[in-house]
XYZ file of C-alpha atoms in Angstrom:
572
model
C 78.431 129.720 111.727
C 80.375 130.855 115.428
C 81.433 127.618 116.582
C 82.571 124.136 115.042
C 79.605 121.835 115.118
C 80.161 118.743 116.462
C 76.677 116.804 115.831
C 75.459 117.575 111.748
C 71.733 116.239 111.139
C 71.740 116.093 107.182
C 68.034 115.846 105.431
C 66.715 115.099 102.528
C 63.106 116.186 103.494
C 59.564 117.383 101.909
C 60.509 116.302 98.704
C 60.650 112.161 97.333
C 62.948 110.070 98.857
C 62.854 111.689 102.712
C 65.903 110.280 104.285
C 68.304 111.558 107.359
C 72.013 111.142 107.998
C 73.808 111.780 111.131
C 77.663 113.046 111.511
C 79.558 113.663 114.913
C 82.681 115.041 114.947
C 82.734 114.159 110.700
C 81.829 110.759 111.289
C 78.694 109.149 109.814
C 76.762 107.621 112.747
C 74.184 106.325 110.170
C 71.688 107.035 106.958
C 68.117 105.664 106.313
C 65.344 106.558 103.859
C 62.185 107.303 105.491
C 60.443 104.642 103.360
C 62.193 101.815 104.839
C 60.883 102.572 108.396
C 57.388 104.070 107.241
C 56.486 101.453 104.256
C 55.639 104.704 102.140
C 57.543 104.212 99.033
C 59.472 107.658 98.194
C 57.750 109.350 101.075
C 58.343 113.122 100.897
C 57.270 113.604 104.772
C 59.663 114.731 107.395
C 61.489 111.558 108.411
C 60.876 111.618 112.012
C 61.625 107.857 112.500
C 65.011 108.090 110.434
C 66.254 110.784 112.948
C 64.659 109.326 115.903
C 66.731 106.202 115.266
C 70.139 108.193 114.441
C 69.585 110.491 117.851
C 68.756 107.116 119.198
C 71.651 105.374 117.993
C 74.215 108.142 119.070
C 72.829 108.042 122.355
C 71.714 111.788 121.433
C 68.326 114.402 122.020
C 67.213 116.957 119.654
C 68.700 119.204 121.473
C 72.081 118.174 121.388
C 72.217 119.015 117.164
C 74.225 121.460 116.419
C 73.505 121.836 112.840
C 70.768 120.860 110.452
C 72.010 120.711 106.878
C 68.938 120.759 104.117
C 69.695 119.588 100.502
C 68.211 122.718 98.546
C 68.787 126.354 98.538
C 65.744 128.475 98.226
C 67.539 131.772 96.870
C 68.636 129.336 93.822
C 64.948 128.308 92.929
C 64.006 132.594 93.233
C 66.842 133.167 90.457
C 65.119 131.402 87.865
C 61.539 133.547 87.575
C 63.190 136.488 85.660
C 65.349 134.181 83.453
C 61.915 131.807 82.906
C 60.112 135.213 81.750
C 62.672 135.096 78.910
C 60.841 132.036 77.311
C 57.879 134.814 76.121
C 60.282 135.523 73.616
C 59.664 132.476 71.572
C 56.287 131.350 70.153
C 56.775 127.685 71.141
C 57.466 128.659 74.956
C 55.302 131.712 75.369
C 52.638 130.396 77.367
C 55.025 128.182 79.527
C 56.749 131.832 80.628
C 54.752 133.207 83.515
C 53.700 130.017 84.758
C 57.183 128.700 85.052
C 58.370 131.972 86.717
C 55.589 132.039 89.259
C 56.394 127.928 89.995
C 59.732 128.779 90.707
C 59.120 131.905 92.903
C 56.501 129.647 94.982
C 59.133 126.965 95.474
C 61.620 129.201 96.748
C 58.989 130.931 98.872
C 57.969 127.474 100.020
C 61.878 125.836 100.572
C 62.593 128.631 102.227
C 59.443 128.166 104.850
C 60.594 124.635 105.516
C 64.100 125.977 106.553
C 62.388 127.897 109.355
C 60.282 124.964 110.353
C 63.442 122.905 110.436
C 64.705 125.793 112.795
C 61.549 125.673 115.024
C 62.552 122.040 115.420
C 65.870 122.250 116.254
C 66.271 125.614 118.295
C 69.681 124.994 119.458
C 70.967 124.256 115.912
C 72.208 126.425 113.014
C 70.266 125.426 109.913
C 72.174 125.639 106.430
C 70.574 124.968 102.879
C 73.083 123.360 100.384
C 72.653 123.734 96.631
C 71.629 120.874 95.720
C 74.285 119.656 93.180
C 77.015 120.579 95.520
C 75.572 117.959 97.822
C 75.306 114.873 95.530
C 78.943 115.539 94.792
C 79.519 115.332 97.825
C 77.536 112.233 98.220
C 79.135 110.682 95.489
C 83.327 111.667 96.119
C 82.952 111.018 99.988
C 81.481 107.842 99.423
C 84.208 107.069 96.583
C 87.209 107.136 99.128
C 89.550 108.533 96.444
C 92.205 111.646 96.590
C 91.130 113.140 93.067
C 88.110 112.421 90.618
C 85.960 114.339 88.346
C 82.692 114.319 89.602
C 79.041 114.105 87.143
C 76.011 114.743 88.712
C 72.860 114.491 86.192
C 69.250 114.186 87.376
C 65.964 116.289 87.028
C 66.700 119.475 88.760
C 68.164 120.941 91.647
C 67.250 124.579 91.773
C 68.042 125.728 88.368
C 70.794 122.676 88.084
C 70.228 119.534 85.649
C 74.150 118.379 84.865
C 77.232 119.622 86.297
C 81.008 118.920 86.330
C 83.301 119.306 88.937
C 86.695 118.234 90.325
C 87.188 116.868 93.615
C 89.743 115.853 95.783
C 90.701 114.562 99.110
C 87.843 112.389 99.906
C 88.349 113.050 104.123
C 88.160 116.514 103.800
C 86.609 116.925 100.326
C 87.154 120.171 98.107
C 84.639 119.984 95.351
C 84.913 122.872 92.584
C 81.893 122.787 89.869
C 83.784 123.712 86.686
C 80.616 123.204 84.104
C 76.465 123.016 84.872
C 73.819 123.132 82.616
C 70.406 124.468 83.944
C 66.957 123.819 83.262
C 65.098 123.533 80.588
C 67.797 121.256 79.377
C 67.382 118.308 81.813
C 68.125 114.520 80.992
C 66.293 113.401 83.622
C 63.222 115.554 83.037
C 63.042 114.087 79.162
C 63.193 110.627 80.743
C 61.007 110.871 83.050
C 58.057 112.257 80.605
C 58.801 109.342 78.264
C 58.275 107.012 81.301
C 54.969 108.680 82.072
C 54.089 108.756 78.566
C 54.227 104.965 78.044
C 52.211 104.466 81.389
C 54.475 104.062 84.582
C 55.066 106.626 87.347
C 58.258 108.945 86.805
C 60.124 109.175 89.832
C 59.677 105.395 90.175
C 59.437 103.443 87.014
C 62.160 104.706 84.935
C 64.040 101.430 85.338
C 61.159 99.799 84.124
C 61.026 101.519 81.169
C 65.248 100.938 80.903
C 64.377 97.394 81.049
C 61.617 97.263 78.205
C 64.004 99.289 76.012
C 65.786 95.952 75.564
C 63.052 94.619 74.040
C 62.343 97.481 71.275
C 64.065 98.529 67.968
C 65.681 102.393 68.808
C 66.004 103.306 64.667
C 62.506 103.996 64.812
C 62.892 106.919 66.555
C 66.610 107.420 66.640
C 66.414 111.069 64.816
C 63.476 112.031 66.595
C 65.617 111.943 69.891
C 68.758 113.402 68.035
C 66.827 116.403 67.080
C 64.885 116.477 70.711
C 68.290 116.017 73.184
C 71.061 117.481 70.506
C 74.367 117.294 72.096
C 76.191 120.474 71.548
C 80.354 121.506 72.222
C 79.496 121.638 76.613
C 76.699 119.209 76.935
C 73.228 118.855 75.529
C 70.325 120.707 75.193
C 66.206 119.894 74.886
C 63.642 120.808 72.064
C 60.909 122.281 73.414
C 59.023 121.651 70.181
C 58.951 118.270 71.666
C 59.358 118.698 75.993
C 57.741 121.869 76.794
C 59.567 123.841 79.364
C 58.903 122.563 82.699
C 56.546 124.181 85.082
C 56.516 123.407 88.898
C 52.696 123.192 89.560
C 50.777 120.426 87.707
C 48.607 120.562 85.276
C 51.617 121.108 82.355
C 52.251 118.203 80.281
C 55.842 117.366 79.774
C 55.544 116.253 76.299
C 53.849 118.301 73.424
C 51.494 117.575 71.125
C 54.114 117.455 68.407
C 55.696 114.569 70.559
C 52.510 112.366 70.672
C 51.872 112.966 66.703
C 55.300 111.604 65.460
C 55.298 108.667 68.412
C 52.101 107.142 69.641
C 49.238 108.459 71.953
C 50.150 108.255 75.880
C 49.594 104.867 76.994
C 47.548 104.365 79.737
C 49.084 101.815 82.262
C 46.169 99.272 81.627
C 46.658 98.867 78.014
C 48.505 96.073 76.457
C 52.525 96.943 75.414
C 53.066 97.381 71.518
C 56.073 97.263 69.559
C 55.378 101.261 69.347
C 55.783 101.775 73.203
C 59.199 98.901 73.290
C 60.621 101.151 69.731
C 60.190 104.493 72.042
C 61.666 103.410 75.206
C 64.591 101.976 73.222
C 65.057 104.949 71.125
C 65.251 106.983 74.870
C 67.311 104.479 76.369
C 69.898 105.007 73.553
C 69.831 108.653 73.467
C 70.211 108.680 77.444
C 73.397 106.550 77.157
C 74.826 108.851 74.113
C 74.196 111.742 75.655
C 75.507 110.255 79.175
C 78.899 109.188 77.402
C 79.104 112.490 75.858
C 79.002 114.260 79.215
C 81.567 111.494 80.436
C 84.095 112.507 77.557
C 83.331 116.033 78.601
C 84.243 115.421 82.276
C 87.437 113.702 81.833
C 88.380 116.911 79.253
C 87.859 119.299 81.467
C 89.389 118.123 84.600
C 91.960 115.631 83.198
C 91.426 113.055 85.660
C 91.371 108.789 85.284
C 88.592 108.750 87.856
C 84.873 109.424 87.735
C 81.923 109.251 90.017
C 78.559 109.649 89.100
C 75.761 111.048 91.109
C 72.206 112.116 90.727
C 69.191 109.883 89.511
C 70.201 110.032 86.040
C 73.176 107.467 87.813
C 71.037 104.769 88.520
C 70.555 104.158 84.604
C 72.918 101.137 85.179
C 73.202 100.877 81.067
C 74.541 104.616 80.702
C 77.416 103.961 83.525
C 78.331 100.541 81.813
C 78.282 102.212 78.686
C 80.985 105.110 80.198
C 82.967 102.120 81.627
C 83.239 99.990 78.480
C 84.319 103.220 76.415
C 87.529 103.374 78.852
C 87.471 107.202 79.293
C 88.485 106.692 82.865
C 90.497 104.208 84.537
C 87.317 103.447 87.310
C 84.128 104.849 87.611
C 82.271 104.888 90.816
C 78.699 105.246 91.977
C 77.234 105.628 95.215
C 74.971 103.286 96.855
C 72.670 106.237 97.156
C 72.975 108.605 93.876
C 69.297 109.999 94.446
C 68.082 112.619 96.228
C 67.937 110.451 99.457
C 71.837 110.273 99.379
C 72.118 114.044 99.619
C 71.153 113.771 103.024
C 74.731 112.750 103.375
C 76.761 115.269 101.166
C 74.670 117.923 103.288
C 75.920 117.025 106.226
C 79.066 116.920 105.033
C 79.352 120.273 103.187
C 78.350 122.153 106.526
C 81.198 119.707 108.258
C 84.057 121.058 106.034
C 82.547 124.647 105.639
C 82.793 124.543 109.057
C 86.079 124.384 108.567
C 86.751 121.198 110.997
C 90.413 119.611 111.101
C 88.562 116.050 111.758
C 88.549 114.087 108.492
C 85.007 112.889 106.873
C 84.630 109.513 108.273
C 82.465 106.371 107.944
C 81.293 107.555 104.075
C 83.746 105.888 101.944
C 82.589 102.406 100.026
C 80.135 102.202 103.304
C 76.811 100.888 102.183
C 75.088 99.046 105.257
C 74.255 102.019 106.951
C 70.484 101.986 108.287
C 68.986 100.410 111.262
C 69.724 96.625 112.328
C 67.193 94.148 114.477
C 69.558 91.362 116.007
C 67.293 90.497 118.761
C 64.011 91.068 118.435
C 61.047 89.447 119.369
C 59.015 87.725 116.025
C 55.067 88.131 116.674
C 53.858 85.917 114.191
C 50.335 85.784 116.094
C 48.626 87.767 112.905
C 49.931 85.560 110.126
C 48.779 81.855 112.031
C 50.732 80.007 108.970
C 54.108 80.928 109.468
C 56.147 79.303 111.811
C 59.735 80.233 113.022
C 62.665 77.986 114.427
C 66.483 79.638 115.159
C 68.836 78.176 113.051
C 71.737 76.037 115.127
C 73.646 75.392 112.262
C 75.879 76.936 109.909
C 73.585 79.914 108.370
C 75.552 80.427 105.648
C 75.814 76.818 104.520
C 72.102 76.125 105.740
C 70.835 78.892 103.364
C 73.260 77.939 100.487
C 71.856 73.894 100.338
C 68.139 75.752 100.149
C 69.351 78.249 97.388
C 70.642 75.088 95.384
C 67.922 73.014 95.814
C 65.759 75.790 94.288
C 64.073 77.704 97.255
C 63.436 81.648 96.365
C 64.316 83.207 99.898
C 63.816 86.359 101.617
C 66.962 87.617 103.721
C 67.004 90.129 106.564
C 70.122 90.697 108.676
C 72.196 93.225 109.456
C 72.011 96.769 109.055
C 69.636 98.602 106.343
C 71.110 98.962 102.725
C 71.603 103.106 101.524
C 69.817 102.855 98.458
C 67.470 101.904 96.295
C 69.223 98.255 95.552
C 69.116 95.397 97.620
C 72.668 94.520 98.309
C 72.463 91.119 100.431
C 70.938 92.790 103.731
C 67.323 93.219 102.704
C 67.521 90.540 99.760
C 65.539 87.769 97.563
C 68.140 85.516 96.516
C 67.397 82.438 94.151
C 69.378 80.414 92.039
C 69.929 81.492 88.406
C 70.269 77.463 87.619
C 66.627 77.056 88.641
C 64.384 76.352 85.349
C 61.671 79.326 85.041
C 63.309 81.150 88.108
C 62.765 84.214 86.456
C 58.966 83.462 85.630
C 58.181 82.571 89.140
C 60.056 85.372 90.542
C 58.047 88.539 88.338
C 54.819 86.334 88.323
C 54.348 85.063 92.440
C 56.945 86.979 94.225
C 57.743 90.629 92.736
C 54.162 90.958 91.347
C 55.951 92.842 88.200
C 56.232 92.843 84.603
C 57.415 89.751 82.696
C 60.310 91.465 81.185
C 61.894 92.841 84.131
C 65.611 91.230 84.574
C 67.097 89.999 87.867
C 70.672 91.118 88.835
C 72.983 88.898 89.746
C 75.591 88.824 92.814
C 78.568 87.435 92.346
C 81.924 86.226 94.252
C 83.909 89.720 93.299
C 87.270 87.095 92.889
C 85.460 85.087 90.305
C 83.353 87.802 88.292
C 85.752 87.716 85.260
C 84.593 84.496 84.687
C 81.114 85.552 83.937
C 81.352 89.199 83.265
C 83.063 91.454 81.077
C 83.078 94.777 83.005
C 86.623 94.840 84.221
C 86.295 96.634 87.412
C 84.201 96.107 90.882
C 80.673 97.044 91.160
C 79.753 96.447 94.832
C 76.452 98.579 94.616
C 74.681 96.745 91.405
C 75.427 100.069 89.651
C 76.789 99.213 86.367
C 75.778 97.112 83.459
C 78.244 94.491 82.188
C 78.494 92.185 79.299
C 78.519 88.624 79.743
C 81.175 85.676 79.073
C 80.266 82.588 76.960
C 80.392 80.989 80.431
C 77.522 83.089 81.768
C 75.811 82.449 78.820
C 75.921 78.875 78.910
C 75.525 78.422 82.761
C 73.439 81.549 83.812
C 70.934 82.651 81.117
C 68.383 83.844 83.626
C 70.698 86.719 84.445
C 71.229 88.072 81.066
C 68.911 90.361 80.092
C 67.565 90.423 76.398
C 70.180 93.355 75.223
C 73.117 90.792 76.545
C 73.847 92.678 79.840
C 73.838 91.872 83.622
C 73.402 94.495 86.182
C 75.634 92.858 89.032
C 76.691 93.172 92.446
C 80.408 92.033 93.139
C 80.742 90.739 96.832
C 84.046 91.068 98.899
C 84.545 89.170 101.909
C 85.325 92.597 103.544
C 81.746 94.281 102.430
C 79.111 91.390 103.128
C 81.149 88.773 104.970
C 77.573 86.450 105.332
C 76.696 87.169 102.087
C 80.324 86.380 100.561
C 80.147 82.869 102.603
C 76.794 82.003 101.122
C 77.905 82.742 97.704
C 81.360 80.229 98.485
C 78.773 77.458 99.696
C 76.579 78.128 97.189
C 79.407 77.168 94.275
C 80.941 74.479 96.342
C 76.845 72.660 95.645
C 76.829 73.991 92.162
C 80.055 75.074 90.445
C 78.636 78.315 90.035
C 79.348 81.632 92.375
C 76.099 83.863 91.324
C 73.111 84.195 93.100
C 69.927 86.002 91.811
C 69.515 89.140 93.789
C 66.839 91.039 94.140
C 65.779 93.707 96.566
C 63.306 92.164 99.547
C 59.838 93.958 98.508
C 56.895 93.277 96.019
C 56.375 95.790 93.432
C 54.948 99.175 94.994
C 56.116 98.724 98.218
C 59.585 100.030 99.365
C 62.332 97.630 100.643
C 61.995 96.149 103.913
C 63.325 97.948 106.407
C 61.868 96.377 109.744
C 61.223 93.026 110.572
C 57.478 93.399 110.592
C 57.757 94.547 106.957
C 59.501 91.401 105.894
C 56.988 89.284 107.603
C 54.305 90.872 105.793
C 56.395 90.305 102.288
C 56.630 86.517 103.269
C 53.068 86.619 104.119
C 51.861 88.252 100.851
C 54.237 86.774 98.389
C 55.353 83.672 96.913
C 58.467 83.331 98.757
C 59.398 79.780 100.004
C 61.111 81.267 103.485
C 62.621 84.037 104.832
C 65.961 84.147 106.770
C 65.776 86.792 109.536
C 68.396 87.419 112.108
C 69.339 83.865 112.235
C 65.880 82.317 112.427
C 63.811 80.744 109.526
C 60.515 81.549 109.376
C 58.745 79.391 106.861
C 54.755 78.536 105.991
């Protein structure tokens, strides 16, 4: 690149979880997943709406973009093709060798064409392809704000890599060096997705459902199978192709083997009832995932010497595994960014181009930031399509009013401020409820979210009072960590405790979210408990509501009692 770029557009596009981020002179203007604006969950479409909003927010046009950073590097896919041919040596993997080689080559060509298409969309910009795991690493580390950290990235696949351990310095001017990596077909994300699909849910979307189901099962039934299927090694782990055949980047190639089916259970159709065997299979998968993640964390500690750990990649969304790492006391603190999955790599890719350009301007607006998307403070509400709804503008103290409604048992959607980054609602696009109301979990699952009855709900808690109810011992601002609970929690708020005795909590400070902090304080004054149930403002199968129209539709088509939308109270 001949000159230091000022305006850098980071993209995750053409794969699941399309998103965009914009850096101007190193400062993050914003970030948003396309699904929050398009209403298509996990969309792979070019993030046109996200890009339009970002440029409008910055007062720029597409011609002002100096550089576009894409979150994959095509040549890395191509390098896997000759390696894949080595699978022909073994009778277990021989039938996957040629299609695997062809699939990786095809994706390399397709990714290169996507880069060319981006060049046509932004003819005045330099187009850079960033290795996928490097984008993950930079997203996680820059968001931490730390001066130094180990960085562990675990996902399904990034070109050829599935797991990397890196050592990072200076979050404002990040320098990251990968010190160890594991390549496909050894992939923890691949295994978890394969079993998710086997159990009748959609991989890449409903792994969290399997994690929740695991709490109801007995891992002992399939413990030895997963120990054989995913053995740990001195430098990480492996995956036995006898149980999980090597990935082929094309449809029609099952991810589980006939032996896996024979030793566990037949594939479950989503309409079939859950049985004990399904719960036990989920439990054993989750147990092994936690064991492998703990092993990788110890490895990261040993080879970097760091007392801090950042975790990124799709497997970082497995909050039970992250909680186990925290409880292991391997590190002084563990950090997961608000968007650890592929969408968040739009930020990391942009940061990579900024730092590689030699710019002397620090990265700003990324550290400890999660409310990064659009806001709609003054937009008029059109309730014409919903004759049963009515609205009023609140002239009283809104936080006090909301806390009072919640204390009286209402389930309320909250739409205020900028859209959160990542898959967790953090108070700006949330459904809130009192954990003290009898039957609240059943009502939320049955009538509001329309999802499986065993799914738990997460608590949000005043950070300064978290230790009264949770044993985690560190802040959890992005709902990324599962924590043990205290006797006080068991006595007063059992609704937020899952069957395994944990809660995926969000700690709230006045600096992070002043409004929600005040709501929690007001709720505590009324009830004595500084905890609320917090789940995302959506129903099953839909993305978190990013626009007022989406939020109104959610209210109209679910069991919500009311919606607080930028100071307006909308009810039936």
